[in-house]
């Protein structure tokens, strides 16, 4: 079984949390029993999370060696010029080494997404922009670190697709079985 879940902002990609007070987890969304996440999505990121009860499938989806593209829509602080976009496309060097060159394009107009709860802070004097970033690797908080490295801090991060699967038609907190 493979399940596509639209993970809301602030939810952990696990079924239990031992912190005090406990934070929201996947257990609160009525997902089928016996499935596990194929990869992770930070608690402050939103969007597509794939879950399965098949260990081999989870490995093929999550392991960067299989190079499944992961597509993110990223709201960044600032108005990226072509030099900033080229620096992203080149694959910025992070503390843990160079990144593989991602696909990067500006989304204009901004994507039509569900409202985030809580909303992203809006500042009248600081512009923002939306980018689509496609990765074929998966490091901890990689998109956020890449945009920061080129002077464009991430305000909102939504994963919209992993390989052929996408989040379209799923509201935050909802899921569907996929083939």
Backbone as a ProteinNet text record, in pm:
[ID]
protein_1_A
[PRIMARY]
XXXXXXXXXXXXXXXXXXXXXXXXXXXXXXXXXXXXXXXXXXXXXXXXXXXXXXXXXXXXXXXXXXXXXXXXXXXXXXXXXXXXXXXXXXXXXXXXXXXXXXXXXXXXXXXXXXXXXXXXXXXXXXXXXXXXXXXXXXXXXXXXXXXXXXXXXXXXXXXXXXXXXXXXXXXXXXXXXXX
[TERTIARY]
84.9	0	89.8	54	124.5	21.9	53.4	-37.7	30.8	-41.5	3.8	-68.1	7.1	-47.2	0.4	-89.3	-52.5	-25.1	103.7	143.3	126.7	48.4	34.3	159.3	171	276.6	267.4	381.3	384.8	362.9	350.2	327.7	459.4	491.6	612.3	588.4	692	683.8	710	638.4	646.9	512.4	491	361.3	356.7	471.5	474.5	569.4	547.8	636.4	643.8	764.5	782.7	814.5	814.3	846.9	730.9	760.9	659.6	657	544.4	419.9	436.5	357.8	369.4	327.6	394.8	363.9	275.4	204.4	120	205.1	153.1	222.2	128.9	179.7	99.3	-15.8	-5.5	-108.6	-245.2	-249	-375.4	-453.4	-418	-480.9	-550.9	-573.2	-649.4	-582.6	-451.1	-379.3	-393.4	-384.3	-395.8	-287.3	-318.1	-222	-109.5	9.4	121.3	197.5	172.9	249.1	350.5	457.7	566.4	608.9	661.6	703.2	821	815.1	925.9	1001.2	1089.9	1160.2	1095.2	1143.8	1095.6	1064.8	992.1	963.2	965	1045.6	1059.2	924.3	915.9	787.7	742.2	836.5	797.4	786.2	783.1	758	624	566.8	434	440.3	332	316.8	328	366	359	454	395.8	469.6	412.6	499.2	455.6	478.4	382.8	392.5	356.5	419.1	392.6	413.6	360	384.2	485.2	546	643.2	782.4	869.3	1002.7	1084.8	1076.6	1151.2	1107.5	978.8	926.5	969.1	961.8	1006.2	1152.1	1235	1376.8	1395.1	1324.2	1338.6	1294.6	1193.7	1146	1241.8	1288.5	1364.8	1514.1	1571.8	1716.5	1760.9	1850.6	1896.5	1964.7	2014	2079.5	1982.2	1851.8	1751.5	1711	1753.5	1742	1599.9	1500.5	1364.8	1361.1	1315	1309.9	1206.3	1242.8	1151	1131.2	1004.9	972.1	913.7	971.5	930	889.8	785.6	752.5	796.5	880.8	948.1	921.5	865	849.3	974.8	1045.3	1169	1153.6	1231.9	1236.1	1331.6	1284.4	1366.4	1313.5	1373.2	1335.2	1455.7	1460.4	1580.6	1608.5	1732.6	1774.8	1831.8	1869.7	1919.6	2047.3	2131	2254.9	2223.3	2124.6	2085.6	2027.8	1945.3	1887.7	1997.6	2095.3	2206.6	2292.2	2310.5	2386.7	2314.4	2181.8	2105.4	2118.4	2103.7	2110.7	2247.8	2351.2	2486	2506.8	2420.6	2435.8	2527.3	2471.5	2555.8	2637.5	2751.6	2833.9	2785.5	2747.9	2700.7	2809.9	2788.5	2889.6	2923	2825.5	2850.3	2888.2	2930.1	2981.1	2891.5	2936.8	2858.2	2729.7	2627.9	2500.9	2496.9	2418.6	2397.3	2316.2	2345.4	2268.8	2119.7	2033.9	1890	1828.4	1706.2	1627.4	1567.1	1574.4	1521.9	1451.7	1330.5	1261.9	1174.1	1152.2	1065.7	920.7	833.6	690.4	621	579.9	515.2	396.7	274.7	231.4	258.5	248	267.6	166.3	202.5	109.8	-12.6	-122.5	-245.8	-239.4	-208.1	-196.3	-298.8	-318.9	-403	-338.1	-415.7	-354.9	-276.9	-167.7	-89.3	-135.3	-138.1	-175.5	-59.5	10.5	-11	39.8	-13.6	29.3	174.9	236.1	371.9	366.9	464.9	473	487.6	406	411.6	471.1	572.2	633.3	617.8	556.9	528.7	654.8	763.7	885.9	982	953.5	1043.3	967.2	1013.6	943.6	968.8	884.6	907.8	876.8	919	898.8	882.8	825.8	809.2	898.9	965.9	1052.7	1007.4	1032.8	1019.9	1161.3	1190.3	1321.6	1303.1	1375.9	1368	1502.7	1501.2	1622.3	1622.7	1743	1759.1	1849.7	1856.9	1927.7	1845.3	1878.6	1798.6	1881.5	1926.2	2000.4	1909.3	1949.8	1872.6	1855.6	1731	1694.8	1766	1786	1867	1812.6	1683.7	1629.5	1647	1616.2	1632.1	1777.3	1870.2	2012.1	2059.8	2009.9	2050.4	2001.1	1873.8	1823.4	1893	1921.1	1993.1	2133.8	2196.9	2333.9	2344.4	2234.5	2236.9	2163	2138.8	2078.9	1928.8	1861	1715.2	1655.6	1640.5	1586.5	1447.8	1424.4	1295.9	1192	1075.9	963	862.7	840.4	745.8	799.4	785.5	838	731.2	692.4	587.5	640.5	646.7	684.1	558.5	561.5	443.5	450.3	572.1	581.6	707.2	696.1	809	793.6	888	876.2	741.2	666.1	537.8	419.9	441.8	331.9	329.6	207.6	196.5	86.8	83.9	-8.4	-136.1	-145.3	-258.8	-391.6	-486.2	-617.7	-628.7	-518.2	-521.1	-509.9	-603.9	-596.1	-504.2	-448.2	-361.6	-433.3	-363.1	-418.4	-495.7	-513.5	-587.5	-490.3	-538.6	-454.4	-537.8	-465.6	-530.4	-433.9	-488.3	-406.7	-372.4	-247.3	-202.6	-139.4	-125.8	-63.9	78.7
-117.3	0	124.1	223.1	350.4	460.5	551.4	659.4	793	885.6	1024	1105.5	1177.5	1255.2	1399	1494.4	1635.6	1677.2	1675.8	1705.2	1854.3	1887.3	2027.7	2082.5	2212.1	2281.4	2242.7	2219.2	2192.7	2048.7	1957.5	1816.4	1740.6	1653.1	1570.7	1452.8	1411.1	1295.4	1166.1	1145.4	1022.5	1004.8	887.3	857.4	882.1	901.9	930.4	1045.9	1112.7	1220.8	1216.5	1207.1	1197.8	1331.9	1439.5	1569.4	1619.3	1714.5	1772.8	1922.5	1977.9	1907.7	1836	1730.6	1658.1	1745.6	1723.1	1797.2	1710.5	1772.3	1693.4	1595.4	1474.4	1370.7	1313.6	1220	1154.4	1073.8	1037.1	954.8	1023.7	1154.7	1226.8	1241.6	1167.2	1192.1	1071.2	966.3	851	774.5	775.5	700.9	550.9	469	323.6	270.6	165	103.4	36.4	34.8	-39.9	27.2	156.4	226.4	319.2	345.9	429	528.6	645.7	747.6	701.6	736.8	715.4	848.2	869.4	996.8	1084.3	1207.5	1298.7	1434.1	1511.6	1650.1	1722.7	1826.4	1897.2	1942.4	1957.7	1997.8	2133.7	2221.4	2353.7	2358.6	2242.7	2233.2	2163.9	2182.1	2128	2043.8	1972.9	1910.1	1760	1708.3	1565.5	1483.5	1385.4	1282.3	1149.5	1060.8	928.6	830.8	741.1	638.7	504.3	398.3	265.5	159.3	40.8	-74.9	-170	-127.5	-208.7	-149.5	-219	-169.6	-140.8	-227.2	-205.4	-80.6	-56.1	63.7	188.7	184.8	298.1	328.8	226.2	245.3	308.8	259.4	313.7	459.2	496.8	636.1	727.4	683	771.4	776.4	672.4	666.7	756.3	853.9	945.1	874.5	753.2	681.1	651.1	647.8	621.3	748.9	863	993.3	1030.1	993.8	1040.2	1191.4	1266.5	1411.6	1449.2	1544.7	1599.3	1746.3	1785.3	1920.4	2000.3	2117.4	2206.4	2341.3	2400.2	2539.8	2615.3	2715.7	2782.5	2933.1	2985.8	3130.4	3183.1	3274.1	3328.6	3476.7	3521.8	3663.7	3729.6	3834.8	3905.6	3884.2	3957.9	3950.8	3897.1	3766.4	3707.4	3760.1	3803	3841.9	3718.6	3734.6	3621	3563.1	3647.1	3598	3504.2	3538.5	3452.6	3320.5	3328	3205.2	3116.7	3176.2	3098.8	3036	3110.1	3055	2932.8	2937.7	2820.5	2706.3	2737.9	2634.4	2565.5	2637.3	2580.8	2481.2	2484.9	2396.3	2459.3	2538.2	2605.4	2506.1	2554	2475.1	2503	2397.8	2409.9	2358.3	2369.7	2321.2	2174.4	2095.6	1952.8	1920.8	2022	2001.8	2059.4	2046	2100.2	2021.1	2090.1	2025.1	1992.6	1893.7	1865.1	1979.8	2020.3	2130.1	2095.7	2178.5	2153.9	2224.9	2184.8	2263.4	2379.8	2500.1	2618.5	2706.8	2747.8	2848.6	2933.5	3056.1	3147.1	3113.5	3115.7	3092.7	3228.8	3270.1	3400.2	3384.9	3392	3436.3	3328.8	3369.8	3273.8	3159.6	3040.3	2927	2948	2888.9	2893.7	2779.6	2813.1	2714.3	2741	2642	2656.5	2756.8	2823.2	2912.2	2832.4	2889	2821.4	2869.4	2777.9	2811.2	2773.2	2870.6	3015.2	3071.2	3187.1	3245.7	3291.6	3299.3	3352.2	3501.1	3545.9	3688.3	3771	3872.9	3959.2	4093.8	4135.6	4266.4	4351.5	4468.2	4555.4	4605.2	4620.6	4678.8	4574.9	4446.7	4341.9	4256.2	4254.2	4173	4024.4	3943.6	3799.6	3746.1	3624.4	3560.5	3410.8	3344.6	3199.3	3135.9	3027.8	2951.2	2806	2738.8	2593.7	2538.4	2447.8	2386.3	2235	2171.2	2026.7	1966.3	1882.6	1817.2	1670	1614.5	1470.5	1413.8	1482.4	1437	1484.2	1442.3	1481.3	1494.9	1614.6	1641.1	1711.2	1709.1	1773.3	1922.4	1966.2	2106.9	2168.4	2088.7	2129.6	2250.9	2252.8	2365.8	2494.7	2491.6	2611.5	2658	2564	2600.9	2653.7	2597.1	2643.7	2785.7	2813.5	2948.5	3050.8	3012.9	3104.1	3132.1	3031.1	3046.4	3148.4	3171.7	3271.5	3399.8	3416.9	3540.6	3549.6	3435.5	3432.6	3341	3388.4	3302	3248.1	3122.5	3057.8	3102.5	3143	3179.4	3064.6	2995.3	2884.1	2780.8	2652.7	2543.7	2436.4	2407.5	2309.3	2208.2	2080.2	1977.3	1939.9	1954.3	1928.4	1796.8	1738.3	1612.1	1536.1	1403.4	1311.4	1217.2	1223.8	1141.4	1165.3	1057.8	1073.2	1107.9	1111.3	1136.3	1282.3	1337.3	1478.5	1499.9	1621.6	1657.8	1723.8	1742.3	1814.6	1748.1	1829.4	1780.1	1736.9	1740.5	1702.8	1828.1	1846.2	1955	1913.6	2008.9	1972.8	1877.2	1769.6	1671.7	1560.8	1567	1461	1369.8	1251.1	1150.6	1071.1	1000.1	909.8	796.3	679.1	567.2	594	564	584.2	456.3	446.5	326.6	356.6
0	0	0	-80.6	-84.7	-62	29.5	66.9	44.8	-19.3	-32.9	73.6	155.1	265.9	251.4	270	268.6	413.1	449.7	586.6	615.7	718	755.3	824.5	826.2	899.3	1047.5	1110.4	1253.5	1295.4	1198.7	1229.7	1211.6	1306.8	1297.6	1204.4	1132.2	1041.1	1115.8	1223.2	1302	1371.7	1427.1	1487.7	1637.4	1700.2	1843.9	1870.7	1984	2026.9	2178.3	2229.2	2374	2437.4	2360.1	2418.8	2504.9	2591.9	2679.7	2652.8	2612.2	2576	2442.3	2419	2292.7	2174	2062	1939.2	1849.9	1756	1665	1582.8	1563.5	1486.8	1380.8	1303.4	1200.2	1258.6	1386.1	1449.2	1452.3	1440.7	1451.6	1322.6	1216.6	1086.9	1026.4	1105.1	1057.1	944.1	941.4	837.8	862.3	757.8	775.7	869.6	940.5	1032.5	955.1	1015.3	960	848.7	825.2	722	788	714.1	765.5	659.3	702.1	605.1	519	392.3	299	292.2	386.9	396.9	501.8	508.4	611.2	549.7	625.4	593	726.7	739.2	866.7	920	1052	1112.7	1062.1	1020.6	971.9	819.9	755.5	611.9	592.3	474.2	444.2	317.7	291	161.8	161	43.8	16.3	101.9	168.1	239.6	190.7	143.9	101.9	215.9	238.3	342.3	281	331.9	277.4	384.3	355.9	441.5	376.7	265.4	193	210	285.1	313.7	188.9	88.5	-35.5	-108.3	-109.8	-174.9	-98.5	33.3	114.5	82.5	73	42.2	-95.9	-196.5	-332.2	-339.2	-262.6	-263.9	-188.5	-73.1	15.4	-14.5	-67.8	-85.8	-201.2	-174	-280	-397.1	-376.8	-487.1	-600.5	-570.4	-674	-747	-695.6	-761.7	-805.9	-724.8	-753.9	-733.3	-831.8	-811.5	-706.1	-623.4	-523.1	-557.3	-577.7	-622.2	-507.4	-485.6	-376.4	-432.8	-374.5	-398.6	-274.6	-294.5	-184.8	-191.8	-84.3	-72.8	-4.5	-71.9	-18.4	9.7	106.3	138.6	41.1	-23	-120.4	-260.7	-354.2	-495	-571.3	-597.2	-656	-796.1	-815.9	-950.2	-1019.9	-1144.7	-1222.1	-1160.8	-1100	-1037.4	-920.7	-839.8	-727.2	-778.1	-883	-938.9	-998.5	-1066.1	-1122.7	-1012.3	-901.2	-788.6	-731.3	-725.8	-680.9	-780.6	-909.8	-1014.6	-1018.5	-978.3	-980	-867.1	-766.5	-650.5	-548.1	-456	-356	-272.7	-225.4	-134.7	7.2	77.6	214.8	307.9	438	533.5	515.9	470.3	450.5	305.5	230.4	95.6	-12.4	-137.7	-249.7	-270	-315.9	-347.3	-496.1	-531.4	-674	-732.6	-854.9	-914.8	-923.2	-863.4	-870.3	-990.6	-1022.5	-1116.5	-1039.6	-1094	-1025.6	-1127.2	-1093.6	-1175.4	-1084.8	-1127.9	-1053.8	-1088.2	-988	-1008.9	-1008.9	-1125.6	-1138.4	-1231.8	-1183.8	-1052	-945.5	-817.4	-708.3	-718	-670.8	-677.8	-588.6	-631.4	-552.3	-451.2	-326.5	-220	-110.8	-28.5	89.3	183.9	268.8	368.2	471.6	518.6	622.6	758.8	855	991.8	1083.1	1141.9	1135.3	1002.7	964.5	837.6	842.4	725.2	712.8	744.1	821.9	856.7	727.9	712.2	594.6	634.3	560.1	585.8	460.6	476	361.5	293.5	368.8	312.1	256	275.2	226.7	125.1	-0.2	-100.7	-76.8	-137.8	-137	-275.3	-299.7	-429.9	-408.4	-508.8	-505.4	-610	-569.8	-658.7	-659.5	-770.5	-775	-776	-682.7	-672.4	-678.8	-770.6	-788.2	-749.6	-644.4	-594.3	-632.3	-645	-664.6	-555.9	-444.8	-325.6	-207.2	-89.5	25.2	150.4	177.5	300.1	399.2	524.3	629.4	600.1	592.6	571.8	450.8	347.5	233.2	159.7	128.5	53.1	132.5	259.2	343.1	346.1	358.2	363.4	228.9	119	-14.3	-40.8	-9.5	-35.4	53.7	178.8	269.1	217	158.4	108.3	-4.1	-74.8	-182.4	-142.5	-11.7	38.2	26.2	17.6	4	110.9	234.5	340.2	304.8	339.2	312.9	414.9	364.6	450.2	460.5	349.6	345.8	248.3	286.3	205.5	192.4	68.2	40.4	-61.4	-22.1	-120.1	-196.4	-328.6	-409.9	-486	-500.4	-574.1	-534.7	-543.2	-532.6	-650.7	-745.2	-864.7	-930.8	-959.8	-1028.7	-936.5	-806.1	-712.3	-672.2	-655.6	-618.1	-515.3	-464.1	-356.2	-409.4	-539.4	-597.1	-560.3	-516.7	-478	-333.1	-259.3	-117.3	-30.4	56.9	153.1	268.1	342.1	454.9	551.2	588.5	681	614.6	481.6	412.1	338	302.9	237.5	138.4	50	-44.7	-76.3	-104.9	-152	-297.2	-334.6	-472.7	-523.4	-655.5	-714.5	-753.6
[MASK]
+++++++++++++++++++++++++++++++++++++++++++++++++++++++++++++++++++++++++++++++++++++++++++++++++++++++++++++++++++++++++++++++++++++++++++++++++++++++++++++++++++++++++++++++++++

